[in-house]
Coordinates of C-alpha atoms and ligand atoms in Angstrom, one line a residue:
X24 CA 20.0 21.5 30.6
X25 CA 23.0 22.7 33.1
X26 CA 24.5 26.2 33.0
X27 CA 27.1 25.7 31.2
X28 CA 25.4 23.9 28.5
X29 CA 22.5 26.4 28.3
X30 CA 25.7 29.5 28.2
X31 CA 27.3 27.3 26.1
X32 CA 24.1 27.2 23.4
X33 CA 23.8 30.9 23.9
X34 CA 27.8 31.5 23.0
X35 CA 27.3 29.6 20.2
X36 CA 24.0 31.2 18.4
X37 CA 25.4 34.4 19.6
X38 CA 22.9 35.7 21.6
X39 CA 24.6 35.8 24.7
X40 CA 25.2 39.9 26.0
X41 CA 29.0 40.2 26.0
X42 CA 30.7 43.1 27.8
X43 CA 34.5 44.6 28.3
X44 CA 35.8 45.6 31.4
X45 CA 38.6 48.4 30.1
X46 CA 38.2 50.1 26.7
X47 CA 42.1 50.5 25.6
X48 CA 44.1 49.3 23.7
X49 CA 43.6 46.0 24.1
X50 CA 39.7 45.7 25.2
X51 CA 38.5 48.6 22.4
X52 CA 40.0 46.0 19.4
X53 CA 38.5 43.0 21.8
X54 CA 35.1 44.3 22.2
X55 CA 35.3 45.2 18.1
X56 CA 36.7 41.6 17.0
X57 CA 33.5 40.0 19.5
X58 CA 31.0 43.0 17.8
X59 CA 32.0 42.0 14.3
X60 CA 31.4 38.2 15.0
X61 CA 27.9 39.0 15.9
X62 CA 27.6 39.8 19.8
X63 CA 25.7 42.4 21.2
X64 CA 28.8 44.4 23.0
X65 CA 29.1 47.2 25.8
X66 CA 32.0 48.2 26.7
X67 CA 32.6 49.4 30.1
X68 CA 34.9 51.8 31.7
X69 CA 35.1 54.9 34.1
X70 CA 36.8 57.1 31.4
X71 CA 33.6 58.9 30.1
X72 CA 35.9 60.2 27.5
X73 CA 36.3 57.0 26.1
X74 CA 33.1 55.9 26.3
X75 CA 31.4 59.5 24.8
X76 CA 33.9 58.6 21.8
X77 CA 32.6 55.3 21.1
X78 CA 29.2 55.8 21.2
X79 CA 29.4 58.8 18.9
X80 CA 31.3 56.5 16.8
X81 CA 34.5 57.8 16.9
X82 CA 37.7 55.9 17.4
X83 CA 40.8 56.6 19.9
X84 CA 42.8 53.2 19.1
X85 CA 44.9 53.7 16.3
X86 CA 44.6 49.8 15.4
X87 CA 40.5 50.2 15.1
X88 CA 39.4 51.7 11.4
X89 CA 37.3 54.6 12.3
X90 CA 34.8 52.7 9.4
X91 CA 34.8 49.6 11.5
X92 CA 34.0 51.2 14.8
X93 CA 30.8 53.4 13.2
X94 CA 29.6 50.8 11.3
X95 CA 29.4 48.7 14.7
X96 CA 27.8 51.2 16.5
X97 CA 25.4 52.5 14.2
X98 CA 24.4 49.0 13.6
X99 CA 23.7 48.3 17.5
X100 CA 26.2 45.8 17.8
X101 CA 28.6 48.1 19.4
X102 CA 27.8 50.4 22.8
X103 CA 29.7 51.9 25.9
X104 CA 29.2 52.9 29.2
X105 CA 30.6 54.2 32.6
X106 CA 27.4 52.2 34.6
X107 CA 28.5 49.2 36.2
X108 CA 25.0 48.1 36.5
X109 CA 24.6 46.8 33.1
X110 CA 27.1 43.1 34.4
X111 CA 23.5 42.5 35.8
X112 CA 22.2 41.6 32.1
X113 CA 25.7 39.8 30.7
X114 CA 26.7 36.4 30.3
X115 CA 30.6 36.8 29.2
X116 CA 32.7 39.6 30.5
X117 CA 36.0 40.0 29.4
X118 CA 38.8 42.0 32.3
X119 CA 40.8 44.2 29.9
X120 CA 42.0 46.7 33.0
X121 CA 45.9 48.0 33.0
X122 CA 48.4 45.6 35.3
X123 CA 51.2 48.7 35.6
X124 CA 54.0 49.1 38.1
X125 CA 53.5 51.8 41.2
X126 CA 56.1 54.5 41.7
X127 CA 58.3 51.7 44.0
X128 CA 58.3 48.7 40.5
X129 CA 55.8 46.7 42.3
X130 CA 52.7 45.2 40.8
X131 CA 49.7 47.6 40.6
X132 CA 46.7 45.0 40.5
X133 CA 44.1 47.8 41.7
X134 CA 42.3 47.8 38.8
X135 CA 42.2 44.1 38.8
X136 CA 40.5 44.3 42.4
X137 CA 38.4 47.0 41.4
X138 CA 37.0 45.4 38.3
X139 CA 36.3 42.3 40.0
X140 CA 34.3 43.6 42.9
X141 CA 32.2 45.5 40.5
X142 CA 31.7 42.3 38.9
X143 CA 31.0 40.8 42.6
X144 CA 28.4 43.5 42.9
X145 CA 26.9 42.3 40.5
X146 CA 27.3 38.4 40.1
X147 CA 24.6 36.3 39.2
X148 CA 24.8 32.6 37.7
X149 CA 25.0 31.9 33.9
X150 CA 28.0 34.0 33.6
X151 CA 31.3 33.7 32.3
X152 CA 34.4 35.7 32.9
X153 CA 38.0 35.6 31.3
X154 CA 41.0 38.1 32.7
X155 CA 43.0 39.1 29.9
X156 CA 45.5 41.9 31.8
X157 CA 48.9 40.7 31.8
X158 CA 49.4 39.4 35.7
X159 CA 51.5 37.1 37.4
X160 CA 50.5 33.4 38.2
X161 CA 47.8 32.5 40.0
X162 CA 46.4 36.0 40.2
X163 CA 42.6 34.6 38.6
X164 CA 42.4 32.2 41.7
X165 CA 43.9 33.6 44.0
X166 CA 42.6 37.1 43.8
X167 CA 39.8 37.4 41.2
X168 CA 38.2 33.6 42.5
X169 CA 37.6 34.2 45.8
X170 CA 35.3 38.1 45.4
X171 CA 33.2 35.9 43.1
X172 CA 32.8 32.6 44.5
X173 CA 30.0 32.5 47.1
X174 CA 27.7 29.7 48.6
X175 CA 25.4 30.4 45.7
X176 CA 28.0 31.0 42.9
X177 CA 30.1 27.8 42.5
X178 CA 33.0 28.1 40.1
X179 CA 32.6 25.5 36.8
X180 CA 29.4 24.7 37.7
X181 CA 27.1 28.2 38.5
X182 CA 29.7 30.4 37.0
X183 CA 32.8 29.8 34.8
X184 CA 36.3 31.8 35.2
X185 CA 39.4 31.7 32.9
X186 CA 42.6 33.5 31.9
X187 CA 43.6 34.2 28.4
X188 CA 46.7 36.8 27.9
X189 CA 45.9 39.6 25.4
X190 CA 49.1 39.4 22.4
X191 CA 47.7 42.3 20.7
X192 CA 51.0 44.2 19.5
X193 CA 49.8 47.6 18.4
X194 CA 50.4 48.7 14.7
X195 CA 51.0 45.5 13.1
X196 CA 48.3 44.3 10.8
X197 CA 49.5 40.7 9.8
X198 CA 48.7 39.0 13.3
X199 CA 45.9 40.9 14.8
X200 CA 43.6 40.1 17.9
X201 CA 41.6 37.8 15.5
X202 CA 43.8 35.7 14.2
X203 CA 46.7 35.6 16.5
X204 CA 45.9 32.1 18.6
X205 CA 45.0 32.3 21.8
X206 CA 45.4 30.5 24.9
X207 CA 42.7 30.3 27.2
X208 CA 43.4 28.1 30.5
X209 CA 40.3 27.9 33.2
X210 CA 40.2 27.5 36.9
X211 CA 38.1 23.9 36.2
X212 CA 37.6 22.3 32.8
X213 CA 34.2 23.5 32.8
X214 CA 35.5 26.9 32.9
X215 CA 38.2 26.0 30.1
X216 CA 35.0 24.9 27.9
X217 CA 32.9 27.4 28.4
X218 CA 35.2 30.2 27.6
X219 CA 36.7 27.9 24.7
X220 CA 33.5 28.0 23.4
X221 CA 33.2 32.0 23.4
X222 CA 36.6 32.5 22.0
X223 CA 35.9 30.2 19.4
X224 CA 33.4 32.0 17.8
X225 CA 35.3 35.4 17.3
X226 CA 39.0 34.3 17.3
X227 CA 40.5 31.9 14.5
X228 CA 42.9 29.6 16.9
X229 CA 42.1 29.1 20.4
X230 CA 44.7 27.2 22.3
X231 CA 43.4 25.7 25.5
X232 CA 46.1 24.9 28.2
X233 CA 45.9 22.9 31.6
X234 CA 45.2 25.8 33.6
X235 CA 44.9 29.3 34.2
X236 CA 48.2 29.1 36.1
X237 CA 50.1 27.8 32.5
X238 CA 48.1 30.4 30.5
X239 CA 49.5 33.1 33.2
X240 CA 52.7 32.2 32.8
X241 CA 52.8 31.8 29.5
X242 CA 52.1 34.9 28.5
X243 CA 54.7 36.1 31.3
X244 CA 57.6 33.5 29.1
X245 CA 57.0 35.4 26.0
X246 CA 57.5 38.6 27.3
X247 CA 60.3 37.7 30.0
X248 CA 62.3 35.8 27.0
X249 CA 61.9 39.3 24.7
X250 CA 62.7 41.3 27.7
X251 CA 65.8 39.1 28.4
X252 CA 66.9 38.9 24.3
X253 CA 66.8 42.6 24.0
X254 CA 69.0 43.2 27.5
X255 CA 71.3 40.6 26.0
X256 CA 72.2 42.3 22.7
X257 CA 72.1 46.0 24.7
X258 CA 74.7 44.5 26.9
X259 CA 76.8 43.5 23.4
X260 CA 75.9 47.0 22.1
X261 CA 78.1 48.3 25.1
X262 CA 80.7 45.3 24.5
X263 CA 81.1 46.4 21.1
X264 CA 81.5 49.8 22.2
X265 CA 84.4 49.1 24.4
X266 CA 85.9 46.6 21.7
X267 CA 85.5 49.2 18.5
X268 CA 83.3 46.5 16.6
X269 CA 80.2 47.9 14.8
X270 CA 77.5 45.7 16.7
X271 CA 74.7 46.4 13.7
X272 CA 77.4 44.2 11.7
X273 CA 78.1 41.6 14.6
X274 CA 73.9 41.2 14.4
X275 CA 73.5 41.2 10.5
X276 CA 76.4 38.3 10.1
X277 CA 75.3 36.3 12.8
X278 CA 71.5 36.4 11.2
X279 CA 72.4 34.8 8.2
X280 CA 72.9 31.3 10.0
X281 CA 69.8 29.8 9.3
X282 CA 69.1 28.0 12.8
X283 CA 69.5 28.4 16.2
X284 CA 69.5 32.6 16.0
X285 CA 67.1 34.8 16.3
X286 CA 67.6 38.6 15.7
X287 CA 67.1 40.8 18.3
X288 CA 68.0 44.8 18.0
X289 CA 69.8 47.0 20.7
X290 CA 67.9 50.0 20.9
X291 CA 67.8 52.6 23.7
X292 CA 66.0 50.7 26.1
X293 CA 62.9 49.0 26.6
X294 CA 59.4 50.8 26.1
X295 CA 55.8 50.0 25.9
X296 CA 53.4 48.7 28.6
X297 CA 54.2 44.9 27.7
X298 CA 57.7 44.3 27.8
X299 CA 59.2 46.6 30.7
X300 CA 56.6 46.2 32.9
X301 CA 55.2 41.9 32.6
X302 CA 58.8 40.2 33.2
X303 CA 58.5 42.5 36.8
X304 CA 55.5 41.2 38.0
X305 CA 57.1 37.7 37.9
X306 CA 59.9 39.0 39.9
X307 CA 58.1 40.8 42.5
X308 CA 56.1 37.3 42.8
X309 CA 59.1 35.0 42.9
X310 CA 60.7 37.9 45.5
X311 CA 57.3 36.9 47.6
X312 CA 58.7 33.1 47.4
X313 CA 62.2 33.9 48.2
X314 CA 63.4 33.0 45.1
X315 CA 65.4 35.8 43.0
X316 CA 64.5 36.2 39.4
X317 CA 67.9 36.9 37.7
X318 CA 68.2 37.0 34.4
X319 CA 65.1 39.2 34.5
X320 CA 66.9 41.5 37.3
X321 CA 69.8 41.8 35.4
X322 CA 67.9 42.3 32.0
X323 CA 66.2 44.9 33.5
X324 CA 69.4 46.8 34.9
X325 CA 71.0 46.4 31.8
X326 CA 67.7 48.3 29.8
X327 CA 67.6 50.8 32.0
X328 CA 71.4 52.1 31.7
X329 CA 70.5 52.5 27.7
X330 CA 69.4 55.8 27.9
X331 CA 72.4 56.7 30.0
X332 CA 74.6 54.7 27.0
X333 CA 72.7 56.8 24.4
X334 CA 73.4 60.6 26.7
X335 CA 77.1 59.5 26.3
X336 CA 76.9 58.5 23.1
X337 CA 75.5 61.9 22.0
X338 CA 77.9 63.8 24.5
X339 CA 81.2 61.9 23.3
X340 CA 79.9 62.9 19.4
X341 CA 79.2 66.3 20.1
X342 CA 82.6 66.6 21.7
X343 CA 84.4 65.2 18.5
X344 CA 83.2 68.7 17.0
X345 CA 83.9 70.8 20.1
X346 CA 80.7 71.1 21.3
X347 CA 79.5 71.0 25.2
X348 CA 75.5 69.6 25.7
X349 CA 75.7 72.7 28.1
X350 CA 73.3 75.1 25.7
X351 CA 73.4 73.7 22.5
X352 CA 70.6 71.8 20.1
X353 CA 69.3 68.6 20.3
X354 CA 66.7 67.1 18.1
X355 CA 64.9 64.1 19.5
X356 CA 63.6 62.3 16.5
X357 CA 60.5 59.9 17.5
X358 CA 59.1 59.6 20.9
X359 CA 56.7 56.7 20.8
X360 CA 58.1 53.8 22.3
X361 CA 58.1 51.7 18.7
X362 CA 58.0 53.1 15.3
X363 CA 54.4 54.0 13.7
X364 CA 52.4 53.9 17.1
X365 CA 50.9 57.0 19.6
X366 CA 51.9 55.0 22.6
X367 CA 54.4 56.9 25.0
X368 CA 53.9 54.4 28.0
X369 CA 57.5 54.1 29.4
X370 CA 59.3 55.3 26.2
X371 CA 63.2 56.0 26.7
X372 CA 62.8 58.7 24.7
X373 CA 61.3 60.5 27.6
X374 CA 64.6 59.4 29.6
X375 CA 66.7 60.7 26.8
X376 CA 65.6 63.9 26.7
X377 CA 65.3 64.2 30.4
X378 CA 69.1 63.4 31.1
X379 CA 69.8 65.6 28.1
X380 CA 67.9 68.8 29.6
X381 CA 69.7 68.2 33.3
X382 CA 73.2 68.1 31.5
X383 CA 71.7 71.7 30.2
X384 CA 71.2 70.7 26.4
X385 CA 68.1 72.7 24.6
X386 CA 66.1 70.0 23.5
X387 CA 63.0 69.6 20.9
X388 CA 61.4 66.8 19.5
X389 CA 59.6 65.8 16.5
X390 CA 57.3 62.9 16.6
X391 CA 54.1 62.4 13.8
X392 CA 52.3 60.3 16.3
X393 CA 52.9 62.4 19.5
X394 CA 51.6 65.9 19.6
X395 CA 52.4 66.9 23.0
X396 CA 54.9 65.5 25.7
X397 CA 53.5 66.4 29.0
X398 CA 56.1 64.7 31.6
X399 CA 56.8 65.0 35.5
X400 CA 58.7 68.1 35.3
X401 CA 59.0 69.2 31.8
X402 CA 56.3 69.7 28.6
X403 CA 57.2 69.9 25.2
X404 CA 55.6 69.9 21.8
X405 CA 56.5 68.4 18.8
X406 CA 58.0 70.5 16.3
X407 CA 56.0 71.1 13.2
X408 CA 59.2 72.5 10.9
X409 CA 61.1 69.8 10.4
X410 CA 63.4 70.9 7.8
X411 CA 64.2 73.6 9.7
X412 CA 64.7 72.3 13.3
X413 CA 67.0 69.4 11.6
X414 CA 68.8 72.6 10.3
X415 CA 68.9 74.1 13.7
X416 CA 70.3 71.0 15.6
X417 CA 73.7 70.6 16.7
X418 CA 72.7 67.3 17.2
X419 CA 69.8 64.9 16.0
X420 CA 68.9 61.6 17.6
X421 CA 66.9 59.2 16.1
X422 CA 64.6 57.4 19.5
X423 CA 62.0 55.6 17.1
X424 CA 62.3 54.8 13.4
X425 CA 58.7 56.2 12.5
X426 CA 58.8 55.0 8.3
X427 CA 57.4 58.7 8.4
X428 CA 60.7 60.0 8.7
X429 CA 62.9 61.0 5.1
X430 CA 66.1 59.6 6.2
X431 CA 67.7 60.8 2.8
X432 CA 66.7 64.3 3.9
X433 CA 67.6 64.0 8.0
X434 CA 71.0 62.6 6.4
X435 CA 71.8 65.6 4.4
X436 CA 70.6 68.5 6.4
X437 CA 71.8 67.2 10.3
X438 CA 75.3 68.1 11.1
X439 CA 75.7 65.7 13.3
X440 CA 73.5 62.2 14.0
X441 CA 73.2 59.6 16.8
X442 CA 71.4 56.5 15.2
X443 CA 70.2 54.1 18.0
X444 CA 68.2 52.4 15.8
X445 CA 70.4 52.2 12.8
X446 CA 67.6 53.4 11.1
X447 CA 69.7 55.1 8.1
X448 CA 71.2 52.0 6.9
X449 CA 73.6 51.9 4.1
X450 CA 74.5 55.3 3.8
X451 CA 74.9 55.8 7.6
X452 CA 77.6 53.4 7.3
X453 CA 80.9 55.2 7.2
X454 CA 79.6 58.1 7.2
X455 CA 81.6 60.4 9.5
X456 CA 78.2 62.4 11.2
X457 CA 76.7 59.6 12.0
X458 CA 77.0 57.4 15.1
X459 CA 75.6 54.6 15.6
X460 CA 74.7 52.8 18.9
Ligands
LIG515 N1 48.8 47.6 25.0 C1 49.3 46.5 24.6 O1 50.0 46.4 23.6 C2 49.1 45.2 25.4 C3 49.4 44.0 24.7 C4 49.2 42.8 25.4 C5 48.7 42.8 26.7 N2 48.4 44.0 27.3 C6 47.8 44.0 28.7 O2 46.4 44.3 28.6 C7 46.0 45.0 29.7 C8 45.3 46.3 29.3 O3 46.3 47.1 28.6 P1 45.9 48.3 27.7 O4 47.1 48.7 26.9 O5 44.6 48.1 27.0 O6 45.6 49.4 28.8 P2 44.9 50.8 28.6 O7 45.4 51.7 29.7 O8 45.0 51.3 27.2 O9 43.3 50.5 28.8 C9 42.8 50.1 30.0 C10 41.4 50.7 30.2 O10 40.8 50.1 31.3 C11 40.1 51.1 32.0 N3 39.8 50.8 33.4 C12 40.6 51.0 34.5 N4 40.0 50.5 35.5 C13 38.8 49.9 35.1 C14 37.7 49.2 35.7 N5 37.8 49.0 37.0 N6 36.7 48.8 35.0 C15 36.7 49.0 33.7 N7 37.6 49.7 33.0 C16 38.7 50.1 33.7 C17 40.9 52.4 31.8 O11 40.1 53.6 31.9 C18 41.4 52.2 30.3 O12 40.5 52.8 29.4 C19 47.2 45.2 30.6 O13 47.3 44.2 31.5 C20 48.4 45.1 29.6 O14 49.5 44.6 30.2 C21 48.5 45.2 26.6

């Protein structure tokens, strides 16, 4: 029997040793999906923190049941650790490392290097390995490929090598990392069937695509085409603003044609690790092909100058009462990038309140998934009296539209309310403390 038909056998009775490569919040769910389906799991990653946590049983991923992730570990299904070594033993690794931006907006793919020379470290045949970190194309061949392919270790025939982007969107329970489809294109078709194989047996739909190139991409489409959606009605949000039209109507009337819409929300610019961040990689890429990426580029430029849009917003409202910023209250509500998640990573609420602070507001925040707001030159906690800080504020601004929040209440104690999310509905409507984006 070949390699890949003896891996194969072992994917398929389940007796293959599968590890992770990043515990977050993609590869903790991942490693939890592959545990449940009946793979032996270890999860590895340098943050002993993370790793202490799972082994004791204890989970740090709001999406993962703290049930689930006990039951797996206490049944031996389910381990982590910080030791490299253990790649010696596996036959399926899965990269789950962070892809961010460094301080200049360029790719940062040094986890993706450093993840794949521990794997170099410790190649051996029989193995199969599938990137799922958001990168630009051609990243598994041309970067990960060459650390692991040596005279010994030939790719799609001693080892196999795929991509498969990670669509995981945290807090939703509908579509989940199990049975959201997912693509899966390899470097040969060898590759593409052994990792098919693997996927198959803990994900419901497995999509296999020409290439790891299309399945790159791909992933890069989805997020580029939100990225450029959402910069699109931010841009009418502004229009509207200038024109005196109420663009939360502008969106509802146009969403009842029944084709050839789709609804997307202004908001106060673009947060998360997915959607900022992906659509820039593809840019800095093209930039390395002299070709410029525009619509992302201008996307981009027009998210950024939301939380500049929202400062004015909140400074024009405070002066239709005859307040200045200059030392009065503001009340951030929700700091997590999207409503019902613990995820700050590039949240515009931390832009808000920084502008805000310069023009020398006081400002507090109150966020039920966010404790603690540590940023690059301010710290602030969440305030635990609501009631009483919404009483306090000259000014509240609703950031994220937690369904935590009483909206009734915020409505009837605030003075005076900047809605970018028009997350009061109805009775925000006309109703002259409230402003909407
Ligand atoms: N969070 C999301 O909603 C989401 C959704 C889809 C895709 N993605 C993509 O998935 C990838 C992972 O994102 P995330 O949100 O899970 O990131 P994360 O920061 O939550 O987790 C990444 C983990 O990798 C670990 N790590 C770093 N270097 C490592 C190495 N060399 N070996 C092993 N572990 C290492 C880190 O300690 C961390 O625990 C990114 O490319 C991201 O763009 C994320």
């Amino acid at each position: 029997m070949n390699i890949a038909d003896a891996l194969c056998q072992d994917l398929k009775n389940k007796t293959a040793k599968v590890a992770v490569l990043g515990l977050g919040y993609v590869g903790l769910p991942f490693a939890v999906v592959f545990a449940e389906a009946g793979f032996q799991v270890t999860g590895i990653d340098p943050d002993a923190r993370k790793v202490n946590s799972l082994n004791r049983g204890e989970s740090y991923v709001q999406d993962v049941p703290q049930e689930r992730l006990a039951r797996l570990v206490k049944s031996g299904f389910l381990k982590a650790t910080t030791d490299y070594s253990v790649l010696k033993e596996m036959q399926a690794v899965s990269i789950c490392v962070p892809t961010p931006l460094s301080k200049a907006g360029d790719p940062d793919l040094s986890f993706i290097v450093s993840a794949a020379d521990s794997l170099a470290e410790y190649m051996h045949s029989g193995l199969v390995i599938v990137l799922e970190s958001t990168t630009f194309p051609g990243t598994t061949r041309d970067l990960i490929l060459p650390k692991l392919a040596k005279e010994q270790f030939e790719v799609g025939k001693d080892f196999f090598l795929a991509f498969s982007p990670e669509r995981v969107d945290p807090g939703r329970t509908d579509w989940t990392t199990k049975n959201t489809p997912k693509v899966i294109g390899g470097i040969t078709p060898a590759c593409l069937e052994v990792s098919k194989t693997w996927y198959s047996q803990a994900i419901d739909t497995v999509v296999p695509v020409s290439s790891a190139e299309v399945a790159e991409m791909a992933k890069l489409l989805e997020n580029t085409f939100r990225m450029i959606n959402i910069g699109m009605v931010n841009e009418l949000a502004m229009i509207c603003d200038r024109l005196n039209v109420d663009v939360w109507d502008v969106i509802d009337a146009a969403a009842t044609k029944p084709f050839g819409f789709m609804k997307f929300l202004p908001g106060p610019g673009l947060g998360g690790h997915c959607i900022p961040v992906d659509p820039l990689y593809l840019s800095w890429k093209m930039r390395s092909l002299n070709y410029t990426a525009r619509f992302i580029d201008l996307a981009s430029e027009i998210n950024m100058t939301m939380p500049y849009f929202v400062v004015n917003k909140v400074q024009d409202a405070m002066n239709e009462i005859g307040l200045p910023l200059k030392d009065h209250h503001i009340l951030i509500l929700g700091a997590a990038y999207k409503p019902d998640v613990d995820d700050l990573r590039e949240s515009k609420a931390l832009d808000v309140i920084g502008l805000l602070r310069r023009k020398g507001a006081f400002v507090e925040y109150n966020d039920p998934y966010i404790p603690h707001i540590a940023h690059e030159d301010w710290a602030l906690d969440s305030i635990k009296n609501l009631s009483e800080a919404l009483q306090k504020a000259d000014c509240v601004v609703i950031i994220t539209n937690h369904s935590a929040y009483d909206y009734q209440e915020i409505l009837q104690t605030s003075r005076l309310i900047v809605d970018t999310r028009n997350a009061i509905g109805e009775p925000g409507r006309g109703n002259p403390k409230v402003v909407r984006l």
